[in-house]
Amino acid sequence: MRQVNARGEFGERVAGELDEASHNLEAMTILCSQKDASISHERQKLAALQAENEKLRATLSAAESDRQRLHEDNAAFLSAADHFEQKCKDLKSDLTRSQQALHEEEAEHLNLSHDLKNAHLGSGPINLLN
């Protein structure tokens, strides 16, 4: 009878431990499911952040291309402005020379006009037929 009682107590003890292990296993399963859900959520957030990062890289690349194009356009503009400025200086110089030549021609014309007037006054009418 002692053996039967001992076996009964052992069976009850094993059944209690089995029940406790089953509850622990159930609790661990729930905890693992929660952790899996948490990991899945974090992976989704990471994927979203990676997608946003790629968009930002593409935007940065486009901005860099625009910056480079603007730099090239600016260099071309400055070169054209330098060329235009030099052309203006050349035209001003040509204008100054032309004005000076005009003044010289006007002075020469005035001198010739005075000489012609003086010649008419001093000699009377000129006979071109002789």
PDB file of C-alpha atoms in Angstrom:
ATOM      1  CA  MET A   1       0.000   0.000   0.000  1.00  0.00           C
ATOM      2  CA  ARG A   2       2.854   2.255   0.659  1.00  0.00           C
ATOM      3  CA  GLN A   3       4.053   1.659  -2.816  1.00  0.00           C
ATOM      4  CA  VAL A   4       0.627   2.472  -4.213  1.00  0.00           C
ATOM      5  CA  ASN A   5       0.449   5.613  -2.091  1.00  0.00           C
ATOM      6  CA  ALA A   6       3.985   6.528  -3.072  1.00  0.00           C
ATOM      7  CA  ARG A   7       3.132   5.955  -6.709  1.00  0.00           C
ATOM      8  CA  GLY A   8      -0.027   8.031  -6.323  1.00  0.00           C
ATOM      9  CA  GLU A   9       1.874  10.880  -4.704  1.00  0.00           C
ATOM     10  CA  PHE A  10       4.538  10.650  -7.390  1.00  0.00           C
ATOM     11  CA  GLY A  11       1.854  10.676 -10.117  1.00  0.00           C
ATOM     12  CA  GLU A  12       0.175  13.672  -8.517  1.00  0.00           C
ATOM     13  CA  ARG A  13       3.466  15.448  -8.202  1.00  0.00           C
ATOM     14  CA  VAL A  14       4.400  14.634 -11.828  1.00  0.00           C
ATOM     15  CA  ALA A  15       0.913  15.720 -12.959  1.00  0.00           C
ATOM     16  CA  GLY A  16       1.349  19.021 -11.043  1.00  0.00           C
ATOM     17  CA  GLU A  17       4.765  19.572 -12.543  1.00  0.00           C
ATOM     18  CA  LEU A  18       3.380  18.689 -15.970  1.00  0.00           C
ATOM     19  CA  ASP A  19       0.528  21.154 -15.456  1.00  0.00           C
ATOM     20  CA  GLU A  20       2.991  23.843 -14.359  1.00  0.00           C
ATOM     21  CA  ALA A  21       5.271  23.102 -17.345  1.00  0.00           C
ATOM     22  CA  SER A  22       2.251  23.270 -19.646  1.00  0.00           C
ATOM     23  CA  HIS A  23       1.258  26.669 -18.214  1.00  0.00           C
ATOM     24  CA  ASN A  24       4.880  27.855 -18.533  1.00  0.00           C
ATOM     25  CA  LEU A  25       4.985  26.589 -22.120  1.00  0.00           C
ATOM     26  CA  GLU A  26       1.734  28.414 -22.886  1.00  0.00           C
ATOM     27  CA  ALA A  27       3.059  31.621 -21.310  1.00  0.00           C
ATOM     28  CA  MET A  28       6.321  31.315 -23.262  1.00  0.00           C
ATOM     29  CA  THR A  29       4.367  30.688 -26.490  1.00  0.00           C
ATOM     30  CA  ILE A  30       2.323  33.863 -25.897  1.00  0.00           C
ATOM     31  CA  LEU A  31       5.501  35.798 -25.070  1.00  0.00           C
ATOM     32  CA  CYS A  32       7.225  34.484 -28.222  1.00  0.00           C
ATOM     33  CA  SER A  33       4.197  35.441 -30.320  1.00  0.00           C
ATOM     34  CA  GLN A  34       4.323  38.944 -28.854  1.00  0.00           C
ATOM     35  CA  LYS A  35       8.043  39.167 -29.522  1.00  0.00           C
ATOM     36  CA  ASP A  36       7.529  37.921 -33.104  1.00  0.00           C
ATOM     37  CA  ALA A  37       4.833  40.566 -33.631  1.00  0.00           C
ATOM     38  CA  SER A  38       7.147  43.214 -32.176  1.00  0.00           C
ATOM     39  CA  ILE A  39      10.029  42.080 -34.415  1.00  0.00           C
ATOM     40  CA  SER A  40       7.718  42.098 -37.458  1.00  0.00           C
ATOM     41  CA  HIS A  41       6.563  45.631 -36.591  1.00  0.00           C
ATOM     42  CA  GLU A  42      10.173  46.817 -36.188  1.00  0.00           C
ATOM     43  CA  ARG A  43      11.086  45.240 -39.550  1.00  0.00           C
ATOM     44  CA  GLN A  44       8.208  47.108 -41.185  1.00  0.00           C
ATOM     45  CA  LYS A  45       9.414  50.362 -39.626  1.00  0.00           C
ATOM     46  CA  LEU A  46      12.957  49.605 -40.802  1.00  0.00           C
ATOM     47  CA  ALA A  47      11.722  48.894 -44.346  1.00  0.00           C
ATOM     48  CA  ALA A  48       9.786  52.185 -44.329  1.00  0.00           C
ATOM     49  CA  LEU A  49      12.886  54.046 -43.111  1.00  0.00           C
ATOM     50  CA  GLN A  50      15.009  52.399 -45.810  1.00  0.00           C
ATOM     51  CA  ALA A  51      12.470  53.396 -48.475  1.00  0.00           C
ATOM     52  CA  GLU A  52      12.460  56.977 -47.148  1.00  0.00           C
ATOM     53  CA  ASN A  53      16.271  56.941 -47.138  1.00  0.00           C
ATOM     54  CA  GLU A  54      16.295  55.869 -50.796  1.00  0.00           C
ATOM     55  CA  LYS A  55      13.866  58.677 -51.671  1.00  0.00           C
ATOM     56  CA  LEU A  56      16.097  61.174 -49.866  1.00  0.00           C
ATOM     57  CA  ARG A  57      19.166  59.857 -51.696  1.00  0.00           C
ATOM     58  CA  ALA A  58      17.368  60.240 -55.031  1.00  0.00           C
ATOM     59  CA  THR A  59      16.325  63.780 -54.077  1.00  0.00           C
ATOM     60  CA  LEU A  60      19.875  64.589 -53.006  1.00  0.00           C
ATOM     61  CA  SER A  61      21.246  63.182 -56.255  1.00  0.00           C
ATOM     62  CA  ALA A  62      18.787  65.280 -58.277  1.00  0.00           C
ATOM     63  CA  ALA A  63      19.691  68.365 -56.232  1.00  0.00           C
ATOM     64  CA  GLU A  64      23.392  67.688 -56.818  1.00  0.00           C
ATOM     65  CA  SER A  65      22.757  67.386 -60.568  1.00  0.00           C
ATOM     66  CA  ASP A  66      20.828  70.667 -60.501  1.00  0.00           C
ATOM     67  CA  ARG A  67      23.637  72.319 -58.535  1.00  0.00           C
ATOM     68  CA  GLN A  68      26.211  71.111 -61.067  1.00  0.00           C
ATOM     69  CA  ARG A  69      24.081  72.325 -63.994  1.00  0.00           C
ATOM     70  CA  LEU A  70      23.610  75.717 -62.316  1.00  0.00           C
ATOM     71  CA  HIS A  71      27.359  75.921 -61.707  1.00  0.00           C
ATOM     72  CA  GLU A  72      28.007  75.253 -65.389  1.00  0.00           C
ATOM     73  CA  ASP A  73      25.310  77.742 -66.435  1.00  0.00           C
ATOM     74  CA  ASN A  74      26.824  80.345 -64.104  1.00  0.00           C
ATOM     75  CA  ALA A  75      30.290  79.792 -65.562  1.00  0.00           C
ATOM     76  CA  ALA A  76      28.891  80.162 -69.090  1.00  0.00           C
ATOM     77  CA  PHE A  77      27.029  83.310 -68.041  1.00  0.00           C
ATOM     78  CA  LEU A  78      30.172  84.822 -66.501  1.00  0.00           C
ATOM     79  CA  SER A  79      32.135  84.010 -69.636  1.00  0.00           C
ATOM     80  CA  ALA A  80      29.456  85.623 -71.803  1.00  0.00           C
ATOM     81  CA  ALA A  81      29.381  88.646 -69.480  1.00  0.00           C
ATOM     82  CA  ASP A  82      33.177  89.010 -69.763  1.00  0.00           C
ATOM     83  CA  HIS A  83      32.939  88.766 -73.549  1.00  0.00           C
ATOM     84  CA  PHE A  84      30.121  91.341 -73.596  1.00  0.00           C
ATOM     85  CA  GLU A  85      32.086  93.678 -71.317  1.00  0.00           C
ATOM     86  CA  GLN A  86      35.130  93.427 -73.588  1.00  0.00           C
ATOM     87  CA  LYS A  87      32.929  94.042 -76.638  1.00  0.00           C
ATOM     88  CA  CYS A  88      31.497  97.146 -74.932  1.00  0.00           C
ATOM     89  CA  LYS A  89      35.004  98.423 -74.190  1.00  0.00           C
ATOM     90  CA  ASP A  90      35.985  97.831 -77.816  1.00  0.00           C
ATOM     91  CA  LEU A  91      32.878  99.652 -79.053  1.00  0.00           C
ATOM     92  CA  LYS A  92      33.517 102.574 -76.685  1.00  0.00           C
ATOM     93  CA  SER A  93      37.071 102.768 -77.963  1.00  0.00           C
ATOM     94  CA  ASP A  94      35.803 102.674 -81.572  1.00  0.00           C
ATOM     95  CA  LEU A  95      33.256 105.375 -80.718  1.00  0.00           C
ATOM     96  CA  THR A  96      35.955 107.575 -79.156  1.00  0.00           C
ATOM     97  CA  ARG A  97      38.189 107.142 -82.224  1.00  0.00           C
ATOM     98  CA  SER A  98      35.263 107.841 -84.561  1.00  0.00           C
ATOM     99  CA  GLN A  99      34.294 110.971 -82.606  1.00  0.00           C
ATOM    100  CA  GLN A 100      37.888 112.154 -82.652  1.00  0.00           C
ATOM    101  CA  ALA A 101      38.101 111.540 -86.408  1.00  0.00           C
ATOM    102  CA  LEU A 102      34.773 113.348 -86.855  1.00  0.00           C
ATOM    103  CA  HIS A 103      36.059 116.349 -84.875  1.00  0.00           C
ATOM    104  CA  GLU A 104      39.216 116.360 -86.987  1.00  0.00           C
ATOM    105  CA  GLU A 105      37.157 116.172 -90.183  1.00  0.00           C
ATOM    106  CA  GLU A 106      34.855 118.939 -88.944  1.00  0.00           C
ATOM    107  CA  ALA A 107      37.888 121.101 -88.119  1.00  0.00           C
ATOM    108  CA  GLU A 108      39.364 120.363 -91.562  1.00  0.00           C
ATOM    109  CA  HIS A 109      36.018 121.156 -93.186  1.00  0.00           C
ATOM    110  CA  LEU A 110      35.803 124.413 -91.219  1.00  0.00           C
ATOM    111  CA  ASN A 111      39.347 125.363 -92.273  1.00  0.00           C
ATOM    112  CA  LEU A 112      38.578 124.558 -95.905  1.00  0.00           C
ATOM    113  CA  SER A 113      35.350 126.545 -95.683  1.00  0.00           C
ATOM    114  CA  HIS A 114      37.262 129.546 -94.274  1.00  0.00           C
ATOM    115  CA  ASP A 115      39.941 129.190 -96.944  1.00  0.00           C
ATOM    116  CA  LEU A 116      37.314 129.028 -99.657  1.00  0.00           C
ATOM    117  CA  LYS A 117      35.475 132.020 -98.197  1.00  0.00           C
ATOM    118  CA  ASN A 118      38.727 133.970 -97.958  1.00  0.00           C
ATOM    119  CA  ALA A 119      39.627 133.019-101.512  1.00  0.00           C
ATOM    120  CA  HIS A 120      36.280 134.299-102.763  1.00  0.00           C
ATOM    121  CA  LEU A 121      36.579 137.494-100.806  1.00  0.00           C
ATOM    122  CA  GLY A 122      40.150 138.236-101.817  1.00  0.00           C
ATOM    123  CA  SER A 123      40.100 137.516-105.508  1.00  0.00           C
ATOM    124  CA  GLY A 124      36.566 138.113-106.510  1.00  0.00           C
ATOM    125  CA  PRO A 125      34.779 135.627-108.658  1.00  0.00           C
ATOM    126  CA  ILE A 126      36.913 132.847-109.982  1.00  0.00           C
ATOM    127  CA  ASN A 127      36.754 132.270-113.673  1.00  0.00           C
ATOM    128  CA  LEU A 128      36.940 128.600-114.254  1.00  0.00           C
ATOM    129  CA  LEU A 129      36.617 128.886-118.021  1.00  0.00           C
ATOM    130  CA  ASN A 130      40.107 130.380-118.562  1.00  0.00           C
TER     131      ASN A 130
END
